[in-house]
Amino acid sequence: MRNRNTLALTLAAAATLAAVPAALPATAATAADSPAAAAHCPQLSKKLAWHGDNRAKLQRMIDERGRCSHPHLGHGEKRPVAAFDWDNTVAKNDVTDATIAWSLRHDKILRPKSWKSTSKWMTDEADRALTEACGTDVPVGKPLPTSENTACADEIFEVREDGKTMSGAAAFAGEWDHRHTVPQYAWVPQLFAGHTVPELESYAAKARKEALAAPVGATQTVGTHELPGYVRYYDQQRDLIRTLKKAGFDVYIVSAGSEPVAEVWSKSVGIDRAHTIAIRSVLDREGRITTWNQGCGGVPVNKGEAIPYIDGKRCFINQEIFKIKGKSAWEKQDWDHRIALGGGDADTDVTFVGDATGAHLVLNRNKSEFMCRAYDNADGRWVVNPMFIEPMPQKSGTYPCSTAAYNEHDGRKGPVLHDDGSVVPDQRDSVY
């Protein structure tokens, strides 16, 4: 294992967002308002388009919590923390899918001893489907010819993408906490078992080069699957991260992807390895990736039971950034042990983004639990923005917040609740 430094809004709501949190010093609201101080406050670019007054809301939070109001940050005064999901939050499209697609097209997946050994939840049906499609002629530990064997590439990608075989059978079964993990996400680093971290990083780097060179809207084919063929960094998010860092924030990436892949991408927005948190694989004595990963919140080294996924993202932030150990890492912390800004795009991000004390930034991808929280805007600090490239169309009808938007621990769907136990009413999509 590698050692790490461990990770439409109403006018009334906008006014609440601009208000100073009770836990901030009384001077924080006024420090940024003086002309002298404002001249030294790092500013978000006005050349980059944000929805409505979202730039102003984010700027206000930066001014309140950053060096503009607290000039001694990092010099005797604790830095505020910002944390972002990666895929479709900082960059358009999924860099994990881009890496898997490149690897399948270049024969980089090694044949496991048995497919069932790659995941504790893999079904017999999936094991048979993968074995039949990929064959047994290739020696264990050697590359599968997925660039030519369409059936093998299809089965692998279908299991990763939808948790099913090409025939529609469930690829994973059993019990797991659906707010702590999802087997097909945990399976990604397990799929690269046998490779070294530098090898996986090289695949991610080559996939990155290819994806950034492809035109916006490009697609690619893996087996018979068609998926996006391009990735783009969002200029607005690059600028936001850069401005946060200038303002004295510690900025982290918290992803449910494989950590070496996330690191290849995050360094180009100025976020180093120590500030990139994702699924951390356990390495064997030769430095090769295994099917085990590091745990969180009292869960030891495991086969995927605890990854940065929904409540798991909170856990890893609490454990790696705020140094909260044991089961307490799963719990919402006090003001001083929570992030100031959280950014995400999906239900996988709802818990940690909701924990933020300054602003909850949401890129709208029509994900029910997340958008219920965002549009309900209970604390007036939710900032909803369409995706900056190829935004989603407006969702028809309403999000089923009152009945079936919450992802329960056992996998069922239930109502989204406020902290006091009251039900969040259904919400209409208004920022798209």
Short mmCIF file of C-alpha atoms in Angstrom, two decimals:
data_model
loop_
_atom_site.label_atom_id
_atom_site.label_comp_id
_atom_site.label_asym_id
_atom_site.label_seq_id
_atom_site.Cartn_x
_atom_site.Cartn_y
_atom_site.Cartn_z
CA MET A 1 0.00 0.00 0.00
CA ARG A 2 1.19 3.50 -0.73
CA ASN A 3 1.42 5.97 2.10
CA ARG A 4 -0.85 9.00 1.78
CA ASN A 5 -1.59 12.23 3.56
CA THR A 6 -5.12 11.09 4.22
CA LEU A 7 -8.76 12.56 2.58
CA ALA A 8 -34.45 27.75 -9.72
CA LEU A 9 -33.11 28.99 -6.38
CA THR A 10 -35.47 31.57 -4.87
CA LEU A 11 -34.35 35.06 -3.94
CA ALA A 12 -34.94 34.12 -0.33
CA ALA A 13 -32.68 31.10 -0.66
CA ALA A 14 -29.99 33.18 -2.33
CA ALA A 15 -30.14 35.65 0.52
CA THR A 16 -29.71 32.82 2.99
CA LEU A 17 -26.69 31.57 1.06
CA ALA A 18 -25.08 34.98 1.35
CA ALA A 19 -25.61 35.05 5.09
CA VAL A 20 -22.63 34.39 7.37
CA PRO A 21 -22.73 31.00 9.15
CA ALA A 22 -23.23 31.31 12.88
CA ALA A 23 -19.94 29.56 13.55
CA LEU A 24 -17.91 32.16 11.65
CA PRO A 25 -16.44 35.18 13.43
CA ALA A 26 -18.69 38.24 13.31
CA THR A 27 -16.06 40.12 11.28
CA ALA A 28 -16.12 37.61 8.43
CA ALA A 29 -19.12 39.21 6.70
CA THR A 30 -17.62 42.68 6.63
CA ALA A 31 -13.96 41.97 5.95
CA ALA A 32 -14.52 41.25 2.27
CA ASP A 33 -16.79 44.26 1.82
CA SER A 34 -14.14 46.94 2.27
CA PRO A 35 -12.51 48.16 -1.00
CA ALA A 36 -9.00 47.47 0.32
CA ALA A 37 -9.79 43.89 1.26
CA ALA A 38 -11.79 43.18 -1.89
CA ALA A 39 -8.77 44.12 -4.02
CA HIS A 40 -6.88 41.18 -2.51
CA CYS A 41 -9.68 38.62 -2.69
CA PRO A 42 -9.08 35.91 -5.31
CA GLN A 43 -11.86 36.23 -7.87
CA LEU A 44 -13.66 33.74 -10.07
CA SER A 45 -13.33 34.60 -13.74
CA LYS A 46 -16.18 36.70 -15.09
CA LYS A 47 -15.42 35.42 -18.59
CA LEU A 48 -16.74 31.94 -17.77
CA ALA A 49 -20.50 31.42 -17.81
CA TRP A 50 -22.36 30.16 -14.75
CA HIS A 51 -26.12 29.72 -14.41
CA GLY A 52 -27.93 32.72 -12.94
CA ASP A 53 -26.07 34.23 -9.99
CA ASN A 54 -24.19 31.05 -9.08
CA ARG A 55 -20.80 32.70 -9.57
CA ALA A 56 -21.73 35.43 -7.11
CA LYS A 57 -22.91 32.87 -4.55
CA LEU A 58 -19.72 30.89 -4.79
CA GLN A 59 -17.61 34.06 -4.69
CA ARG A 60 -19.37 35.17 -1.54
CA MET A 61 -18.59 31.86 0.13
CA ILE A 62 -14.95 32.06 -0.96
CA ASP A 63 -14.67 35.59 0.42
CA GLU A 64 -16.30 34.63 3.72
CA ARG A 65 -14.30 31.50 4.34
CA GLY A 66 -11.00 32.24 2.59
CA ARG A 67 -8.06 34.60 3.00
CA CYS A 68 -10.17 37.61 2.11
CA SER A 69 -11.74 37.44 5.58
CA HIS A 70 -9.12 35.28 7.27
CA PRO A 71 -5.63 36.49 6.22
CA HIS A 72 -3.86 34.08 8.55
CA LEU A 73 -5.10 30.86 6.93
CA GLY A 74 -2.27 28.35 6.91
CA HIS A 75 -0.30 30.48 9.35
CA GLY A 76 -1.88 29.62 12.67
CA GLU A 77 -5.42 29.47 11.34
CA LYS A 78 -6.92 26.23 10.00
CA ARG A 79 -7.61 26.11 6.27
CA PRO A 80 -11.18 25.49 5.08
CA VAL A 81 -11.64 22.38 2.95
CA ALA A 82 -13.31 22.01 -0.44
CA ALA A 83 -14.01 18.56 -1.89
CA PHE A 84 -15.18 17.60 -5.37
CA ASP A 85 -16.32 14.42 -7.01
CA TRP A 86 -14.50 13.89 -10.29
CA ASP A 87 -16.51 12.24 -13.09
CA ASN A 88 -19.05 14.66 -14.59
CA THR A 89 -18.26 17.15 -11.82
CA VAL A 90 -14.78 18.45 -12.63
CA ALA A 91 -14.67 16.81 -16.05
CA LYS A 92 -17.37 15.92 -18.55
CA ASN A 93 -17.82 12.15 -18.92
CA ASP A 94 -16.41 9.25 -16.96
CA VAL A 95 -12.62 8.83 -16.88
CA THR A 96 -12.94 5.33 -15.40
CA ASP A 97 -15.01 4.24 -18.39
CA ALA A 98 -12.47 5.91 -20.68
CA THR A 99 -9.66 3.92 -19.05
CA ILE A 100 -11.54 0.62 -19.16
CA ALA A 101 -12.50 1.21 -22.80
CA TRP A 102 -8.90 1.96 -23.77
CA SER A 103 -7.69 -1.10 -21.86
CA LEU A 104 -10.21 -3.38 -23.56
CA ARG A 105 -9.29 -2.02 -26.97
CA HIS A 106 -5.59 -2.61 -26.22
CA ASP A 107 -5.71 -6.04 -24.54
CA LYS A 108 -4.72 -4.87 -21.07
CA ILE A 109 -7.09 -6.94 -18.92
CA LEU A 110 -5.37 -10.00 -17.48
CA ARG A 111 -7.17 -13.32 -17.26
CA PRO A 112 -7.98 -14.07 -13.60
CA LYS A 113 -7.68 -17.51 -12.07
CA SER A 114 -11.46 -17.45 -11.94
CA TRP A 115 -13.85 -14.60 -12.61
CA LYS A 116 -15.72 -15.36 -9.41
CA SER A 117 -12.56 -14.65 -7.43
CA THR A 118 -12.55 -11.04 -8.64
CA SER A 119 -15.59 -10.07 -6.55
CA LYS A 120 -17.13 -11.52 -3.40
CA TRP A 121 -20.59 -10.85 -4.85
CA MET A 122 -20.16 -12.23 -8.37
CA THR A 123 -22.89 -14.68 -9.35
CA ASP A 124 -22.40 -18.10 -10.91
CA GLU A 125 -24.24 -16.76 -13.97
CA ALA A 126 -21.73 -13.95 -14.42
CA ASP A 127 -18.80 -16.27 -13.80
CA ARG A 128 -20.09 -18.62 -16.51
CA ALA A 129 -20.82 -15.80 -18.96
CA LEU A 130 -17.37 -14.26 -18.56
CA THR A 131 -15.65 -17.65 -18.76
CA GLU A 132 -17.54 -18.65 -21.89
CA ALA A 133 -17.01 -15.30 -23.60
CA CYS A 134 -13.36 -14.83 -22.69
CA GLY A 135 -12.33 -18.48 -22.86
CA THR A 136 -9.67 -20.43 -21.02
CA ASP A 137 -7.01 -20.69 -23.71
CA VAL A 138 -5.09 -17.66 -22.43
CA PRO A 139 -2.91 -18.58 -19.43
CA VAL A 140 -3.90 -17.09 -16.07
CA GLY A 141 -2.26 -13.69 -15.61
CA LYS A 142 -1.82 -13.04 -19.32
CA PRO A 143 -3.70 -10.43 -21.40
CA LEU A 144 -7.08 -11.34 -22.82
CA PRO A 145 -7.50 -10.52 -26.55
CA THR A 146 -10.44 -8.17 -25.94
CA SER A 147 -9.57 -5.99 -28.94
CA GLU A 148 -10.60 -8.90 -31.16
CA ASN A 149 -12.90 -10.89 -28.89
CA THR A 150 -16.02 -8.75 -28.99
CA ALA A 151 -17.99 -11.14 -26.78
CA CYS A 152 -15.42 -10.94 -23.99
CA ALA A 153 -15.18 -7.15 -24.16
CA ASP A 154 -18.99 -6.95 -24.13
CA GLU A 155 -19.39 -9.12 -21.05
CA ILE A 156 -16.73 -7.24 -19.09
CA PHE A 157 -18.13 -3.83 -19.96
CA GLU A 158 -21.74 -4.87 -19.30
CA VAL A 159 -20.83 -6.15 -15.85
CA ARG A 160 -18.99 -2.92 -15.10
CA GLU A 161 -21.68 -0.65 -16.54
CA ASP A 162 -24.96 -2.26 -15.44
CA GLY A 163 -24.04 -5.06 -13.05
CA LYS A 164 -25.53 -7.58 -15.49
CA THR A 165 -24.43 -10.11 -18.07
CA MET A 166 -25.19 -9.60 -21.74
CA SER A 167 -28.10 -12.04 -21.34
CA GLY A 168 -29.53 -9.84 -18.57
CA ALA A 169 -28.68 -12.02 -15.57
CA ALA A 170 -27.55 -10.30 -12.37
CA ALA A 171 -23.77 -10.18 -12.19
CA PHE A 172 -23.72 -9.59 -8.43
CA ALA A 173 -25.85 -10.96 -5.59
CA GLY A 174 -25.79 -11.17 -1.83
CA GLU A 175 -25.80 -8.54 0.87
CA TRP A 176 -24.02 -5.21 0.96
CA ASP A 177 -24.78 -1.77 2.35
CA HIS A 178 -26.07 0.17 -0.64
CA ARG A 179 -24.89 3.46 0.84
CA HIS A 180 -21.38 2.16 1.43
CA THR A 181 -20.60 0.42 -1.83
CA VAL A 182 -21.85 -0.92 -5.16
CA PRO A 183 -20.17 -4.08 -6.50
CA GLN A 184 -19.64 -2.94 -10.09
CA TYR A 185 -17.79 0.16 -8.88
CA ALA A 186 -15.63 -1.88 -6.52
CA TRP A 187 -14.99 -4.29 -9.41
CA VAL A 188 -13.08 -1.72 -11.47
CA PRO A 189 -9.79 -1.83 -9.55
CA GLN A 190 -10.35 -5.56 -9.03
CA LEU A 191 -10.52 -5.89 -12.81
CA PHE A 192 -6.97 -4.52 -12.98
CA ALA A 193 -5.59 -7.00 -10.45
CA GLY A 194 -2.12 -8.21 -11.47
CA HIS A 195 -1.01 -4.86 -12.85
CA THR A 196 1.31 -2.48 -11.07
CA VAL A 197 0.14 1.02 -10.20
CA PRO A 198 2.50 2.59 -12.81
CA GLU A 199 1.04 0.29 -15.47
CA LEU A 200 -2.53 1.33 -14.64
CA GLU A 201 -1.45 4.97 -14.55
CA SER A 202 0.05 4.58 -18.03
CA TYR A 203 -3.23 3.17 -19.37
CA ALA A 204 -5.15 6.05 -17.77
CA ALA A 205 -2.69 8.57 -19.26
CA LYS A 206 -3.06 7.12 -22.76
CA ALA A 207 -6.85 7.04 -22.41
CA ARG A 208 -6.72 10.65 -21.20
CA LYS A 209 -4.68 11.80 -24.20
CA GLU A 210 -7.08 10.07 -26.58
CA ALA A 211 -10.22 11.38 -24.83
CA LEU A 212 -9.01 14.99 -24.71
CA ALA A 213 -8.08 14.88 -28.40
CA ALA A 214 -11.48 13.54 -29.50
CA PRO A 215 -14.04 16.20 -30.49
CA VAL A 216 -16.91 17.02 -28.16
CA GLY A 217 -19.76 14.63 -28.93
CA ALA A 218 -17.47 11.85 -30.18
CA THR A 219 -18.37 8.27 -29.33
CA GLN A 220 -16.41 5.04 -29.23
CA THR A 221 -17.36 1.38 -29.47
CA VAL A 222 -16.25 -1.29 -27.02
CA GLY A 223 -17.48 -4.70 -28.09
CA THR A 224 -20.94 -3.67 -29.24
CA HIS A 225 -21.31 -0.96 -26.57
CA GLU A 226 -21.33 2.65 -27.71
CA LEU A 227 -20.15 5.16 -25.13
CA PRO A 228 -18.73 8.69 -25.04
CA GLY A 229 -15.35 8.93 -26.73
CA TYR A 230 -14.30 12.29 -25.32
CA VAL A 231 -13.62 13.90 -21.97
CA ARG A 232 -13.22 17.61 -21.22
CA TYR A 233 -12.17 19.46 -18.12
CA TYR A 234 -14.80 22.03 -17.23
CA ASP A 235 -13.18 25.47 -17.47
CA GLN A 236 -15.47 26.77 -14.73
CA GLN A 237 -14.38 24.03 -12.35
CA ARG A 238 -10.71 24.54 -13.16
CA ASP A 239 -11.19 28.21 -12.35
CA LEU A 240 -13.13 27.44 -9.18
CA ILE A 241 -10.43 25.08 -7.90
CA ARG A 242 -7.68 27.55 -8.78
CA THR A 243 -9.52 30.38 -7.01
CA LEU A 244 -10.21 28.25 -3.93
CA LYS A 245 -6.55 27.37 -3.63
CA LYS A 246 -5.48 31.01 -3.99
CA ALA A 247 -8.00 31.86 -1.27
CA GLY A 248 -6.34 29.41 1.13
CA PHE A 249 -8.61 26.37 0.83
CA ASP A 250 -7.34 22.82 0.90
CA VAL A 251 -8.94 21.22 -2.16
CA TYR A 252 -9.55 17.49 -2.52
CA ILE A 253 -10.95 15.09 -5.08
CA VAL A 254 -13.13 12.29 -3.67
CA SER A 255 -14.01 9.72 -6.32
CA ALA A 256 -15.59 6.28 -6.44
CA GLY A 257 -13.14 5.32 -9.17
CA SER A 258 -9.75 3.67 -8.95
CA GLU A 259 -7.26 5.98 -7.27
CA PRO A 260 -4.39 5.70 -9.81
CA VAL A 261 -6.82 6.68 -12.57
CA ALA A 262 -8.18 9.64 -10.61
CA GLU A 263 -4.64 10.82 -9.86
CA VAL A 264 -3.67 10.91 -13.53
CA TRP A 265 -6.52 13.33 -14.18
CA SER A 266 -6.53 15.40 -10.99
CA LYS A 267 -2.94 16.62 -11.26
CA SER A 268 -3.90 18.72 -14.29
CA VAL A 269 -6.15 20.86 -12.10
CA GLY A 270 -3.42 21.29 -9.51
CA ILE A 271 -4.53 18.56 -7.11
CA ASP A 272 -1.76 16.20 -6.05
CA ARG A 273 -1.80 12.57 -4.92
CA ALA A 274 -2.13 13.51 -1.27
CA HIS A 275 -5.36 15.38 -2.07
CA THR A 276 -6.87 12.69 -4.32
CA ILE A 277 -9.04 10.11 -2.56
CA ALA A 278 -10.57 7.16 -4.42
CA ILE A 279 -10.66 3.37 -4.13
CA ARG A 280 -7.23 2.42 -2.80
CA SER A 281 -6.20 -1.06 -3.77
CA VAL A 282 -4.00 -3.18 -1.55
CA LEU A 283 -0.78 -4.15 -3.34
CA ASP A 284 1.03 -7.46 -3.07
CA ARG A 285 4.72 -7.80 -2.24
CA GLU A 286 5.66 -7.20 -5.86
CA GLY A 287 3.65 -3.98 -5.94
CA ARG A 288 0.81 -5.42 -7.98
CA ILE A 289 -2.84 -4.53 -7.54
CA THR A 290 -4.92 -7.13 -5.71
CA THR A 291 -8.69 -7.58 -5.42
CA TRP A 292 -8.53 -6.12 -1.89
CA ASN A 293 -8.90 -2.45 -0.97
CA GLN A 294 -8.28 -0.27 2.04
CA GLY A 295 -11.21 0.27 4.38
CA CYS A 296 -12.86 3.07 6.26
CA GLY A 297 -14.84 3.75 9.42
CA GLY A 298 -13.80 0.61 11.27
CA VAL A 299 -14.08 -1.59 8.16
CA PRO A 300 -10.63 -3.17 7.70
CA VAL A 301 -8.98 -4.18 4.44
CA ASN A 302 -11.85 -5.64 2.43
CA LYS A 303 -13.14 -6.84 -0.93
CA GLY A 304 -15.22 -3.77 -1.64
CA GLU A 305 -17.51 -3.40 1.38
CA ALA A 306 -16.41 0.20 2.01
CA ILE A 307 -15.53 2.49 -0.88
CA PRO A 308 -16.02 6.25 -1.48
CA TYR A 309 -19.68 5.85 -2.46
CA ILE A 310 -22.66 7.82 -1.00
CA ASP A 311 -22.08 7.64 2.77
CA GLY A 312 -18.67 6.14 2.00
CA LYS A 313 -17.50 9.46 0.61
CA ARG A 314 -18.31 11.09 3.93
CA CYS A 315 -16.43 8.31 5.69
CA PHE A 316 -13.27 8.74 3.65
CA ILE A 317 -13.38 12.53 3.99
CA ASN A 318 -13.76 12.24 7.75
CA GLN A 319 -11.05 9.61 8.02
CA GLU A 320 -8.46 10.89 5.57
CA ILE A 321 -8.91 14.66 5.89
CA PHE A 322 -10.23 15.22 9.41
CA LYS A 323 -8.49 12.17 10.97
CA ILE A 324 -11.69 10.76 12.52
CA LYS A 325 -11.22 7.06 13.10
CA GLY A 326 -13.53 4.11 13.68
CA LYS A 327 -17.28 4.01 13.24
CA SER A 328 -17.58 7.74 13.96
CA ALA A 329 -16.21 8.41 10.46
CA TRP A 330 -19.58 7.37 9.02
CA GLU A 331 -21.38 10.08 11.01
CA LYS A 332 -22.00 13.74 10.23
CA GLN A 333 -19.48 15.78 12.18
CA ASP A 334 -19.54 19.12 13.97
CA TRP A 335 -18.95 22.37 12.06
CA ASP A 336 -15.16 22.39 12.56
CA HIS A 337 -14.81 18.90 11.11
CA ARG A 338 -16.80 19.37 7.93
CA ILE A 339 -15.91 20.67 4.49
CA ALA A 340 -16.79 24.24 3.55
CA LEU A 341 -17.67 23.45 -0.07
CA GLY A 342 -18.71 20.21 -1.69
CA GLY A 343 -19.30 19.62 -5.40
CA GLY A 344 -20.90 16.67 -7.17
CA ASP A 345 -23.30 15.49 -9.86
CA ALA A 346 -24.98 12.29 -8.66
CA ASP A 347 -26.56 10.41 -5.75
CA THR A 348 -23.08 9.04 -4.99
CA ASP A 349 -22.19 12.57 -3.86
CA VAL A 350 -25.31 13.55 -1.92
CA THR A 351 -23.98 12.87 1.58
CA PHE A 352 -20.64 14.63 1.47
CA VAL A 353 -21.95 17.56 -0.57
CA GLY A 354 -24.78 17.88 1.94
CA ASP A 355 -22.25 18.00 4.78
CA ALA A 356 -20.68 21.21 3.43
CA THR A 357 -21.12 24.25 5.68
CA GLY A 358 -20.61 26.97 3.06
CA ALA A 359 -22.00 25.85 -0.30
CA HIS A 360 -23.35 22.67 -1.89
CA LEU A 361 -22.52 22.78 -5.62
CA VAL A 362 -24.61 20.49 -7.82
CA LEU A 363 -24.11 19.74 -11.51
CA ASN A 364 -27.59 18.67 -12.61
CA ARG A 365 -27.70 15.17 -14.09
CA ASN A 366 -31.29 14.47 -13.00
CA LYS A 367 -30.28 12.14 -10.16
CA SER A 368 -33.28 11.92 -7.85
CA GLU A 369 -31.93 11.89 -4.29
CA PHE A 370 -29.34 14.55 -5.06
CA MET A 371 -31.75 16.86 -6.87
CA CYS A 372 -34.37 16.47 -4.13
CA ARG A 373 -31.85 17.80 -1.64
CA ALA A 374 -30.69 20.51 -4.02
CA TYR A 375 -34.09 21.89 -4.98
CA ASP A 376 -35.46 21.57 -1.44
CA ASN A 377 -32.54 23.81 -0.44
CA ALA A 378 -33.14 23.38 3.27
CA ASP A 379 -30.27 25.61 4.41
CA GLY A 380 -30.36 28.05 1.48
CA ARG A 381 -26.84 27.10 0.41
CA TRP A 382 -27.48 24.71 -2.47
CA VAL A 383 -26.08 25.99 -5.78
CA VAL A 384 -27.54 24.17 -8.79
CA ASN A 385 -25.93 24.46 -12.21
CA PRO A 386 -26.57 22.66 -15.50
CA MET A 387 -23.65 20.64 -16.84
CA PHE A 388 -21.33 23.07 -18.61
CA ILE A 389 -21.08 20.86 -21.71
CA GLU A 390 -24.08 19.06 -23.25
CA PRO A 391 -26.42 19.70 -20.29
CA MET A 392 -29.28 17.33 -19.57
CA PRO A 393 -32.78 18.31 -20.74
CA GLN A 394 -35.35 19.27 -18.15
CA LYS A 395 -36.76 16.28 -16.34
CA SER A 396 -40.46 15.83 -16.99
CA GLY A 397 -42.79 15.65 -14.03
CA THR A 398 -41.27 15.75 -10.57
CA TYR A 399 -38.56 13.99 -8.62
CA PRO A 400 -40.27 11.42 -6.30
CA CYS A 401 -38.73 12.92 -3.17
CA SER A 402 -41.65 12.08 -0.90
CA THR A 403 -41.84 8.43 -1.87
CA ALA A 404 -38.96 6.83 -3.74
CA ALA A 405 -35.83 8.97 -4.19
CA TYR A 406 -33.76 7.98 -1.15
CA ASN A 407 -31.31 5.11 -1.57
CA GLU A 408 -31.92 2.92 1.47
CA HIS A 409 -29.13 0.85 3.03
CA ASP A 410 -30.82 -2.38 1.88
CA GLY A 411 -31.19 -1.21 -1.72
CA ARG A 412 -34.84 -0.22 -1.59
CA LYS A 413 -36.09 3.27 -2.43
CA GLY A 414 -37.74 5.46 0.19
CA PRO A 415 -38.67 9.07 0.95
CA VAL A 416 -36.00 11.74 1.40
CA LEU A 417 -36.19 13.21 4.89
CA HIS A 418 -35.13 16.45 6.51
CA ASP A 419 -32.92 16.33 9.60
CA ASP A 420 -36.06 16.66 11.75
CA GLY A 421 -37.64 13.60 10.10
CA SER A 422 -40.16 15.48 7.98
CA VAL A 423 -40.55 14.43 4.36
CA VAL A 424 -39.01 16.43 1.54
CA PRO A 425 -41.82 17.27 -0.92
CA ASP A 426 -41.56 16.28 -4.56
CA GLN A 427 -39.49 18.77 -6.57
CA ARG A 428 -39.62 20.05 -10.15
CA ASP A 429 -36.54 20.37 -12.30
CA SER A 430 -35.89 24.07 -12.90
CA VAL A 431 -32.14 24.44 -13.60
CA TYR A 432 -31.20 22.78 -16.90
#
